Amino acid sequence: MRLARFTHNDNFGYAVIESNQVKVLSGHPIGELQFTGEVLDLSDVRLLAPVIPSKIICIGKNYREHSLEMGTEPPSEPLFFFKPTTSIIGPEDFIRIPSQSNDVQHESELAIVISRLCKDVPLGRVSDVILGYTCANDVTARDLQFRDGQWARSKGFDTFCPLGPWIETELSNAQDTKIESRLNGAITQQASTSEMVHTIAELVSWVSHHMTLLPGDVILTGSPAGMSKMVSADVVEVEITGIGTLRNKVVAYE
Ligand code: MG
């Protein structure tokens, strides 16, 4: 099932997407679904980021080849950091290049969406706390990341966390699916989620042993290799097999 958030005629809402139909939900999609009966055409709505989490937790260096291109072996324990929720944008929204950076790069990542309040989740119970998965772009000002020594600024600009196009709740092979980036149509990243250093179950369990996770919280699982700079007028796509394609345009901040 595809859970989406949308706007249509100045109204906002959640919906289940079935082929080209937008079946509108009343209230929030976490928990028991209730349909209003209204059905819209997908081409008539604008999809938004599918979730507004209390926090975005990002895993660093979770694909060996990417860690090596960053200059280090992968960490033995999951390394995580935060992006502010104000960095979230939706499908087709603009990624804005800030004036402070000359090297803004894309990072295609599988994003986990949490379904319920949880803490200290054992490995064997992780599937009970996952609502589904969506595509994410962990946009990074690489020059600032190397300069600062910590990553809050380089990862935290407005528009630096595209999410979408929807939450897929039935991705049965999340740990072995293809993830690909395209910049102006040319492939820049291509990997399988089976190449993660720390698995999805290990990441959720690990993070939950450090902090409480709330419904809707998002965990970005790390980027494969293929660091690529984006400039104004570029179009960047994150495609994950079984979920869909998240597409954004790039523009200089003015
Ligand atoms: Mg990343």
CSV table of N, CA and C and ligand atoms in Angstrom, one decimal, residues 59 81 107 109 138 155 222-223, ligand 1:
chain,number,residue,atom,x,y,z
A,59,ILE,N,21.9,7.8,9.0
A,59,ILE,CA,23.1,6.9,9.3
A,59,ILE,C,24.2,7.3,8.3
A,81,PHE,N,23.4,10.9,12.9
A,81,PHE,CA,23.3,12.4,13.0
A,81,PHE,C,21.9,12.8,12.7
A,107,GLU,N,22.6,12.4,-2.1
A,107,GLU,CA,22.9,11.1,-1.6
A,107,GLU,C,21.5,10.4,-1.6
A,109,GLU,N,19.0,7.6,-0.6
A,109,GLU,CA,19.0,6.7,0.5
A,109,GLU,C,17.6,6.1,0.7
A,138,ASP,N,19.7,12.7,0.9
A,138,ASP,CA,20.4,13.3,2.0
A,138,ASP,C,21.3,14.4,1.4
A,155,LYS,N,24.4,19.4,6.4
A,155,LYS,CA,23.3,18.5,6.1
A,155,LYS,C,21.9,19.2,6.4
A,222,GLY,N,21.7,5.6,4.9
A,222,GLY,CA,23.0,5.8,4.4
A,222,GLY,C,23.0,5.7,2.8
A,223,SER,N,24.1,6.3,2.3
A,223,SER,CA,24.2,6.5,0.8
A,223,SER,C,25.2,5.6,0.3
B,1,MG,MG,23.8,10.3,3.9
